[in-house]
Amino acid sequence: YLEPSLFYQVDCLSRTKQQIVKCVETNCSLSKAFQFQEPEVNLTEEIVGIVALLATVNDDRLSRVFAEYLTESYMLAVVFKSYKSASSLEKFTKDGKVSRNCAIHKIVSQVGAKVDKRFTAIFLDEIRPYLDVLEESGHERKLALQDPCLPSGKMPHGFLGHAVNMINLDMRHVHIKTSSGYGLRETLFYRLFGELQVYQTREDIEHAKGCIKSGAVSLDGQIMRDHGIICLGD
């Protein structure tokens, strides 16, 4: 269901997450199914894509830790331009249960697929965007976020940057804008990563804790979601 180049992008995001790759293939079959729906409900033009396929990174270690940070739910989230388009995906019976005989469930059955569990949908027009300064150089328009600063006035050792600026938008999606004119970096990825900081090692995060406001990750696998919340284990 996916072109080989798209599989490579998913693999770049998380080489160790084979289950995610498998799930993305299933989810992408949904996009293929939308071409069979009734003409009056045209979702094809409203679907931006699946989060895992919208950007890449240049380092396998970043791939792994970003995938861990986002979790499978957000990696596999389907991104829509507006809530109105996504709201037609499911219909409900009178008792509030999902109808399996219409909308997306009927559509995907036509290509031999099925939706048998919850999936996350993200609506670009509903996201509160980053409203501060953007870096004007280059076509990716990175966010001009302030670097962390220790009480000494120096930048923490091992600080590599902010996660939202360390992803490379897929060229096919660089020019996507919301109805208000905001791009994917200042909407979708700012919503997913916020001002998450990236460091070289766990020790670097430990020494920089005093200037970490919105979480941090390290290339050797440390994940600090917020003060007091750290992911343990491999």
PDB file of C-alpha atoms in Angstrom:
ATOM      1  CA  TYR A   1       0.000   0.000   0.000  1.00  0.00           C
ATOM      2  CA  LEU A   2       3.023   2.304   0.448  1.00  0.00           C
ATOM      3  CA  GLU A   3       5.724   3.262  -1.978  1.00  0.00           C
ATOM      4  CA  PRO A   4       9.210   2.001  -0.979  1.00  0.00           C
ATOM      5  CA  SER A   5      10.345   5.595  -0.358  1.00  0.00           C
ATOM      6  CA  LEU A   6       7.583   6.050   2.199  1.00  0.00           C
ATOM      7  CA  PHE A   7       8.611   2.890   4.026  1.00  0.00           C
ATOM      8  CA  TYR A   8      12.128   4.332   4.171  1.00  0.00           C
ATOM      9  CA  GLN A   9      10.779   7.496   5.801  1.00  0.00           C
ATOM     10  CA  VAL A  10       8.983   5.504   8.474  1.00  0.00           C
ATOM     11  CA  ASP A  11      12.120   3.452   9.033  1.00  0.00           C
ATOM     12  CA  CYS A  12      14.146   6.652   9.433  1.00  0.00           C
ATOM     13  CA  LEU A  13      11.728   7.807  12.112  1.00  0.00           C
ATOM     14  CA  SER A  14      12.101   4.605  14.105  1.00  0.00           C
ATOM     15  CA  ARG A  15      14.150   1.641  12.935  1.00  0.00           C
ATOM     16  CA  THR A  16      13.340  -0.296  16.076  1.00  0.00           C
ATOM     17  CA  LYS A  17       9.600   0.238  15.791  1.00  0.00           C
ATOM     18  CA  GLN A  18       8.690  -2.469  13.283  1.00  0.00           C
ATOM     19  CA  GLN A  19       5.192  -2.594  14.712  1.00  0.00           C
ATOM     20  CA  ILE A  20       4.732   1.075  13.837  1.00  0.00           C
ATOM     21  CA  VAL A  21       5.783   0.428  10.254  1.00  0.00           C
ATOM     22  CA  LYS A  22       3.258  -2.390  10.041  1.00  0.00           C
ATOM     23  CA  CYS A  23       0.519  -0.235  11.535  1.00  0.00           C
ATOM     24  CA  VAL A  24       1.298   2.663   9.192  1.00  0.00           C
ATOM     25  CA  GLU A  25       0.822   0.329   6.235  1.00  0.00           C
ATOM     26  CA  THR A  26      -2.616  -0.573   7.544  1.00  0.00           C
ATOM     27  CA  ASN A  27      -3.545   3.035   8.233  1.00  0.00           C
ATOM     28  CA  CYS A  28      -2.372   4.163   4.819  1.00  0.00           C
ATOM     29  CA  SER A  29      -4.769   1.712   3.219  1.00  0.00           C
ATOM     30  CA  LEU A  30      -7.480   3.974   4.617  1.00  0.00           C
ATOM     31  CA  SER A  31      -6.235   6.839   2.457  1.00  0.00           C
ATOM     32  CA  LYS A  32      -6.434   4.581  -0.589  1.00  0.00           C
ATOM     33  CA  ALA A  33      -9.983   3.688   0.331  1.00  0.00           C
ATOM     34  CA  PHE A  34     -11.233   7.273   0.373  1.00  0.00           C
ATOM     35  CA  GLN A  35     -11.274   7.384  -3.433  1.00  0.00           C
ATOM     36  CA  PHE A  36     -14.220   4.960  -3.366  1.00  0.00           C
ATOM     37  CA  GLN A  37     -16.497   7.116  -1.239  1.00  0.00           C
ATOM     38  CA  GLU A  38     -19.512   9.105  -2.367  1.00  0.00           C
ATOM     39  CA  PRO A  39     -18.636  12.238  -4.398  1.00  0.00           C
ATOM     40  CA  GLU A  40     -20.253  14.632  -1.930  1.00  0.00           C
ATOM     41  CA  VAL A  41     -17.833  13.619   0.834  1.00  0.00           C
ATOM     42  CA  ASN A  42     -14.421  14.314  -0.679  1.00  0.00           C
ATOM     43  CA  LEU A  43     -11.874  13.507   2.026  1.00  0.00           C
ATOM     44  CA  THR A  44      -8.998  12.879  -0.354  1.00  0.00           C
ATOM     45  CA  GLU A  45      -8.177  16.580  -0.612  1.00  0.00           C
ATOM     46  CA  GLU A  46      -8.675  17.120   3.114  1.00  0.00           C
ATOM     47  CA  ILE A  47      -6.258  14.446   4.330  1.00  0.00           C
ATOM     48  CA  VAL A  48      -2.724  15.734   4.919  1.00  0.00           C
ATOM     49  CA  GLY A  49      -1.298  12.330   5.840  1.00  0.00           C
ATOM     50  CA  ILE A  50      -0.063  10.198   8.719  1.00  0.00           C
ATOM     51  CA  VAL A  51       2.292  11.889  11.179  1.00  0.00           C
ATOM     52  CA  ALA A  52       5.046   9.297  10.702  1.00  0.00           C
ATOM     53  CA  LEU A  53       5.172  10.082   6.978  1.00  0.00           C
ATOM     54  CA  LEU A  54       5.180  13.877   7.152  1.00  0.00           C
ATOM     55  CA  ALA A  55       8.767  14.410   8.298  1.00  0.00           C
ATOM     56  CA  THR A  56      12.148  12.712   8.674  1.00  0.00           C
ATOM     57  CA  VAL A  57      15.273  13.200  10.790  1.00  0.00           C
ATOM     58  CA  ASN A  58      18.951  12.758   9.963  1.00  0.00           C
ATOM     59  CA  ASP A  59      19.985  10.542  12.857  1.00  0.00           C
ATOM     60  CA  ASP A  60      18.827   7.047  13.802  1.00  0.00           C
ATOM     61  CA  ARG A  61      19.124   7.882  17.488  1.00  0.00           C
ATOM     62  CA  LEU A  62      16.837  10.869  17.047  1.00  0.00           C
ATOM     63  CA  SER A  63      14.438   8.656  15.113  1.00  0.00           C
ATOM     64  CA  ARG A  64      14.238   6.208  17.978  1.00  0.00           C
ATOM     65  CA  VAL A  65      13.822   8.705  20.805  1.00  0.00           C
ATOM     66  CA  PHE A  66      11.318  10.891  18.910  1.00  0.00           C
ATOM     67  CA  ALA A  67       9.196   7.825  18.165  1.00  0.00           C
ATOM     68  CA  GLU A  68       9.318   6.847  21.836  1.00  0.00           C
ATOM     69  CA  TYR A  69       8.413  10.364  22.910  1.00  0.00           C
ATOM     70  CA  LEU A  70       5.448  10.703  20.553  1.00  0.00           C
ATOM     71  CA  THR A  71       4.192   7.148  21.211  1.00  0.00           C
ATOM     72  CA  GLU A  72       2.471   4.959  18.648  1.00  0.00           C
ATOM     73  CA  SER A  73      -0.824   6.809  19.032  1.00  0.00           C
ATOM     74  CA  TYR A  74       0.591  10.065  17.667  1.00  0.00           C
ATOM     75  CA  MET A  75       3.013   8.477  15.201  1.00  0.00           C
ATOM     76  CA  LEU A  76       0.025   6.831  13.521  1.00  0.00           C
ATOM     77  CA  ALA A  77      -2.340   9.791  13.873  1.00  0.00           C
ATOM     78  CA  VAL A  78      -4.171  10.801  10.688  1.00  0.00           C
ATOM     79  CA  VAL A  79      -3.852  14.531  10.008  1.00  0.00           C
ATOM     80  CA  PHE A  80      -6.775  16.419   8.458  1.00  0.00           C
ATOM     81  CA  LYS A  81      -7.021  20.036   7.373  1.00  0.00           C
ATOM     82  CA  SER A  82     -10.251  20.638   9.282  1.00  0.00           C
ATOM     83  CA  TYR A  83     -12.546  19.042  11.836  1.00  0.00           C
ATOM     84  CA  LYS A  84     -15.466  19.190   9.423  1.00  0.00           C
ATOM     85  CA  SER A  85     -13.777  16.795   7.011  1.00  0.00           C
ATOM     86  CA  ALA A  86     -12.791  14.300   9.685  1.00  0.00           C
ATOM     87  CA  SER A  87     -16.173  14.330  11.400  1.00  0.00           C
ATOM     88  CA  SER A  88     -17.644  12.420   8.455  1.00  0.00           C
ATOM     89  CA  LEU A  89     -15.350   9.450   9.081  1.00  0.00           C
ATOM     90  CA  GLU A  90     -17.707   7.705  11.476  1.00  0.00           C
ATOM     91  CA  LYS A  91     -21.453   7.393  11.967  1.00  0.00           C
ATOM     92  CA  PHE A  92     -23.175   6.213  15.099  1.00  0.00           C
ATOM     93  CA  THR A  93     -26.213   4.122  15.935  1.00  0.00           C
ATOM     94  CA  LYS A  94     -29.050   5.457  18.090  1.00  0.00           C
ATOM     95  CA  ASP A  95     -27.488   3.926  21.185  1.00  0.00           C
ATOM     96  CA  GLY A  96     -24.184   5.728  20.566  1.00  0.00           C
ATOM     97  CA  LYS A  97     -22.156   2.842  19.178  1.00  0.00           C
ATOM     98  CA  VAL A  98     -19.987   3.103  16.064  1.00  0.00           C
ATOM     99  CA  SER A  99     -21.839   1.908  12.980  1.00  0.00           C
ATOM    100  CA  ARG A 100     -19.815  -0.696  11.122  1.00  0.00           C
ATOM    101  CA  ASN A 101     -21.989  -0.487   8.000  1.00  0.00           C
ATOM    102  CA  CYS A 102     -21.283   3.064   6.831  1.00  0.00           C
ATOM    103  CA  ALA A 103     -18.710   5.860   6.602  1.00  0.00           C
ATOM    104  CA  ILE A 104     -15.067   4.811   6.991  1.00  0.00           C
ATOM    105  CA  HIS A 105     -15.891   1.235   8.039  1.00  0.00           C
ATOM    106  CA  LYS A 106     -17.849   0.615   4.869  1.00  0.00           C
ATOM    107  CA  ILE A 107     -15.259   2.380   2.729  1.00  0.00           C
ATOM    108  CA  VAL A 108     -12.208   0.457   3.895  1.00  0.00           C
ATOM    109  CA  SER A 109     -13.985  -2.864   3.489  1.00  0.00           C
ATOM    110  CA  GLN A 110     -13.947  -2.201  -0.258  1.00  0.00           C
ATOM    111  CA  VAL A 111     -10.145  -2.536  -0.299  1.00  0.00           C
ATOM    112  CA  GLY A 112     -10.055  -5.498   2.051  1.00  0.00           C
ATOM    113  CA  ALA A 113      -9.099  -3.537   5.166  1.00  0.00           C
ATOM    114  CA  LYS A 114     -10.861  -2.869   8.447  1.00  0.00           C
ATOM    115  CA  VAL A 115     -10.732  -0.495  11.385  1.00  0.00           C
ATOM    116  CA  ASP A 116     -10.859  -2.594  14.525  1.00  0.00           C
ATOM    117  CA  LYS A 117      -9.411  -0.234  17.125  1.00  0.00           C
ATOM    118  CA  ARG A 118      -9.234   3.430  17.996  1.00  0.00           C
ATOM    119  CA  PHE A 119      -6.997   5.779  16.020  1.00  0.00           C
ATOM    120  CA  THR A 120      -6.083   9.409  16.587  1.00  0.00           C
ATOM    121  CA  ALA A 121      -7.190  12.191  14.246  1.00  0.00           C
ATOM    122  CA  ILE A 122      -5.577  15.635  14.300  1.00  0.00           C
ATOM    123  CA  PHE A 123      -7.205  18.719  12.806  1.00  0.00           C
ATOM    124  CA  LEU A 124      -4.786  21.449  11.688  1.00  0.00           C
ATOM    125  CA  ASP A 125      -7.331  24.266  11.822  1.00  0.00           C
ATOM    126  CA  GLU A 126      -8.084  23.437  15.464  1.00  0.00           C
ATOM    127  CA  ILE A 127      -4.457  23.639  16.630  1.00  0.00           C
ATOM    128  CA  ARG A 128      -3.284  26.771  18.406  1.00  0.00           C
ATOM    129  CA  PRO A 129      -0.176  27.702  16.365  1.00  0.00           C
ATOM    130  CA  TYR A 130       3.204  29.030  17.378  1.00  0.00           C
ATOM    131  CA  LEU A 131       2.813  32.787  17.062  1.00  0.00           C
ATOM    132  CA  ASP A 132       6.313  34.101  17.705  1.00  0.00           C
ATOM    133  CA  VAL A 133       9.181  34.821  15.320  1.00  0.00           C
ATOM    134  CA  LEU A 134      10.132  32.419  12.515  1.00  0.00           C
ATOM    135  CA  GLU A 135      13.575  32.028  11.001  1.00  0.00           C
ATOM    136  CA  GLU A 136      13.307  33.433   7.509  1.00  0.00           C
ATOM    137  CA  SER A 137      16.218  31.542   5.975  1.00  0.00           C
ATOM    138  CA  GLY A 138      15.317  28.411   4.042  1.00  0.00           C
ATOM    139  CA  HIS A 139      11.972  27.022   2.928  1.00  0.00           C
ATOM    140  CA  GLU A 140      11.232  25.110   6.144  1.00  0.00           C
ATOM    141  CA  ARG A 141      10.659  28.248   8.251  1.00  0.00           C
ATOM    142  CA  LYS A 142      11.990  26.967  11.558  1.00  0.00           C
ATOM    143  CA  LEU A 143      10.821  28.452  14.841  1.00  0.00           C
ATOM    144  CA  ALA A 144      13.054  31.077  16.460  1.00  0.00           C
ATOM    145  CA  LEU A 145      12.955  29.471  19.908  1.00  0.00           C
ATOM    146  CA  GLN A 146      15.220  30.747  22.666  1.00  0.00           C
ATOM    147  CA  ASP A 147      18.070  28.444  23.620  1.00  0.00           C
ATOM    148  CA  PRO A 148      18.176  27.301  27.264  1.00  0.00           C
ATOM    149  CA  CYS A 149      20.460  29.238  29.563  1.00  0.00           C
ATOM    150  CA  LEU A 150      22.056  28.221  32.864  1.00  0.00           C
ATOM    151  CA  PRO A 151      22.259  30.662  35.816  1.00  0.00           C
ATOM    152  CA  SER A 152      25.867  31.223  34.758  1.00  0.00           C
ATOM    153  CA  GLY A 153      24.607  32.630  31.475  1.00  0.00           C
ATOM    154  CA  LYS A 154      26.028  29.754  29.454  1.00  0.00           C
ATOM    155  CA  MET A 155      24.179  27.278  27.256  1.00  0.00           C
ATOM    156  CA  PRO A 156      23.935  23.797  28.860  1.00  0.00           C
ATOM    157  CA  HIS A 157      26.591  21.328  27.749  1.00  0.00           C
ATOM    158  CA  GLY A 158      25.300  18.851  25.177  1.00  0.00           C
ATOM    159  CA  PHE A 159      22.292  20.915  24.064  1.00  0.00           C
ATOM    160  CA  LEU A 160      21.633  20.098  20.395  1.00  0.00           C
ATOM    161  CA  GLY A 161      18.477  22.058  19.667  1.00  0.00           C
ATOM    162  CA  HIS A 162      14.699  21.923  19.917  1.00  0.00           C
ATOM    163  CA  ALA A 163      12.969  18.832  18.556  1.00  0.00           C
ATOM    164  CA  VAL A 164      10.459  20.827  16.518  1.00  0.00           C
ATOM    165  CA  ASN A 165      13.348  22.351  14.524  1.00  0.00           C
ATOM    166  CA  MET A 166      15.309  19.106  14.129  1.00  0.00           C
ATOM    167  CA  ILE A 167      12.789  17.397  11.866  1.00  0.00           C
ATOM    168  CA  ASN A 168      12.850  17.772   8.094  1.00  0.00           C
ATOM    169  CA  LEU A 169       9.445  18.319   6.561  1.00  0.00           C
ATOM    170  CA  ASP A 170       8.689  16.079   3.612  1.00  0.00           C
ATOM    171  CA  MET A 171       9.062  18.226   0.485  1.00  0.00           C
ATOM    172  CA  ARG A 172       5.538  17.365  -0.632  1.00  0.00           C
ATOM    173  CA  HIS A 173       4.162  18.932   2.536  1.00  0.00           C
ATOM    174  CA  VAL A 174       6.406  21.966   3.054  1.00  0.00           C
ATOM    175  CA  HIS A 175       3.866  24.336   1.516  1.00  0.00           C
ATOM    176  CA  ILE A 176       0.784  23.022   3.306  1.00  0.00           C
ATOM    177  CA  LYS A 177      -0.935  25.815   5.214  1.00  0.00           C
ATOM    178  CA  THR A 178      -3.958  26.090   7.472  1.00  0.00           C
ATOM    179  CA  SER A 179      -6.815  28.384   6.516  1.00  0.00           C
ATOM    180  CA  SER A 180      -5.045  31.047   8.621  1.00  0.00           C
ATOM    181  CA  GLY A 181      -1.753  30.612   6.785  1.00  0.00           C
ATOM    182  CA  TYR A 182       0.280  28.569   9.293  1.00  0.00           C
ATOM    183  CA  GLY A 183       2.514  25.679   8.207  1.00  0.00           C
ATOM    184  CA  LEU A 184       2.987  22.186   9.599  1.00  0.00           C
ATOM    185  CA  ARG A 185       5.956  23.102  11.775  1.00  0.00           C
ATOM    186  CA  GLU A 186       4.209  25.903  13.651  1.00  0.00           C
ATOM    187  CA  THR A 187       0.969  23.914  14.015  1.00  0.00           C
ATOM    188  CA  LEU A 188       1.192  20.106  13.966  1.00  0.00           C
ATOM    189  CA  PHE A 189       4.773  19.622  15.083  1.00  0.00           C
ATOM    190  CA  TYR A 190       4.733  22.463  17.591  1.00  0.00           C
ATOM    191  CA  ARG A 191       1.638  20.837  19.086  1.00  0.00           C
ATOM    192  CA  LEU A 192       3.363  17.442  19.236  1.00  0.00           C
ATOM    193  CA  PHE A 193       6.806  18.544  20.442  1.00  0.00           C
ATOM    194  CA  GLY A 194       6.262  21.973  21.959  1.00  0.00           C
ATOM    195  CA  GLU A 195       9.649  23.312  23.115  1.00  0.00           C
ATOM    196  CA  LEU A 196      11.103  19.872  23.780  1.00  0.00           C
ATOM    197  CA  GLN A 197      14.882  20.137  24.129  1.00  0.00           C
ATOM    198  CA  VAL A 198      17.351  17.606  22.724  1.00  0.00           C
ATOM    199  CA  TYR A 199      20.647  16.734  24.444  1.00  0.00           C
ATOM    200  CA  GLN A 200      23.578  14.483  23.731  1.00  0.00           C
ATOM    201  CA  THR A 201      23.402  12.349  26.899  1.00  0.00           C
ATOM    202  CA  ARG A 202      21.390  11.585  30.028  1.00  0.00           C
ATOM    203  CA  GLU A 203      24.041  13.336  32.079  1.00  0.00           C
ATOM    204  CA  ASP A 204      23.595  16.490  30.020  1.00  0.00           C
ATOM    205  CA  ILE A 205      19.874  16.492  30.825  1.00  0.00           C
ATOM    206  CA  GLU A 206      20.615  15.991  34.500  1.00  0.00           C
ATOM    207  CA  HIS A 207      22.943  18.985  34.575  1.00  0.00           C
ATOM    208  CA  ALA A 208      20.485  21.150  32.584  1.00  0.00           C
ATOM    209  CA  LYS A 209      17.345  20.360  34.573  1.00  0.00           C
ATOM    210  CA  GLY A 210      17.142  23.895  35.942  1.00  0.00           C
ATOM    211  CA  CYS A 211      16.530  25.363  32.469  1.00  0.00           C
ATOM    212  CA  ILE A 212      14.327  22.644  30.989  1.00  0.00           C
ATOM    213  CA  LYS A 213      10.762  23.933  30.885  1.00  0.00           C
ATOM    214  CA  SER A 214       8.911  21.644  28.473  1.00  0.00           C
ATOM    215  CA  GLY A 215      10.729  18.340  28.665  1.00  0.00           C
ATOM    216  CA  ALA A 216      13.867  16.936  27.093  1.00  0.00           C
ATOM    217  CA  VAL A 217      15.227  13.858  25.346  1.00  0.00           C
ATOM    218  CA  SER A 218      18.768  12.618  24.774  1.00  0.00           C
ATOM    219  CA  LEU A 219      20.399  10.644  21.980  1.00  0.00           C
ATOM    220  CA  ASP A 220      21.162   7.813  24.396  1.00  0.00           C
ATOM    221  CA  GLY A 221      17.473   7.360  25.191  1.00  0.00           C
ATOM    222  CA  GLN A 222      16.516   9.539  28.160  1.00  0.00           C
ATOM    223  CA  ILE A 223      12.973  10.965  28.000  1.00  0.00           C
ATOM    224  CA  MET A 224      11.857  13.672  30.409  1.00  0.00           C
ATOM    225  CA  ARG A 225       8.284  14.639  29.618  1.00  0.00           C
ATOM    226  CA  ASP A 226       8.058  17.271  32.301  1.00  0.00           C
ATOM    227  CA  HIS A 227       9.532  17.930  35.714  1.00  0.00           C
ATOM    228  CA  GLY A 228       8.865  14.824  37.775  1.00  0.00           C
ATOM    229  CA  ILE A 229       7.994  12.586  34.815  1.00  0.00           C
ATOM    230  CA  ILE A 230      10.810  10.460  33.381  1.00  0.00           C
ATOM    231  CA  CYS A 231      10.511   7.332  31.227  1.00  0.00           C
ATOM    232  CA  LEU A 232      12.561   4.402  32.562  1.00  0.00           C
ATOM    233  CA  GLY A 233      13.707   1.194  30.892  1.00  0.00           C
ATOM    234  CA  ASP A 234      15.007   0.459  27.394  1.00  0.00           C
TER     235      ASP A 234
END
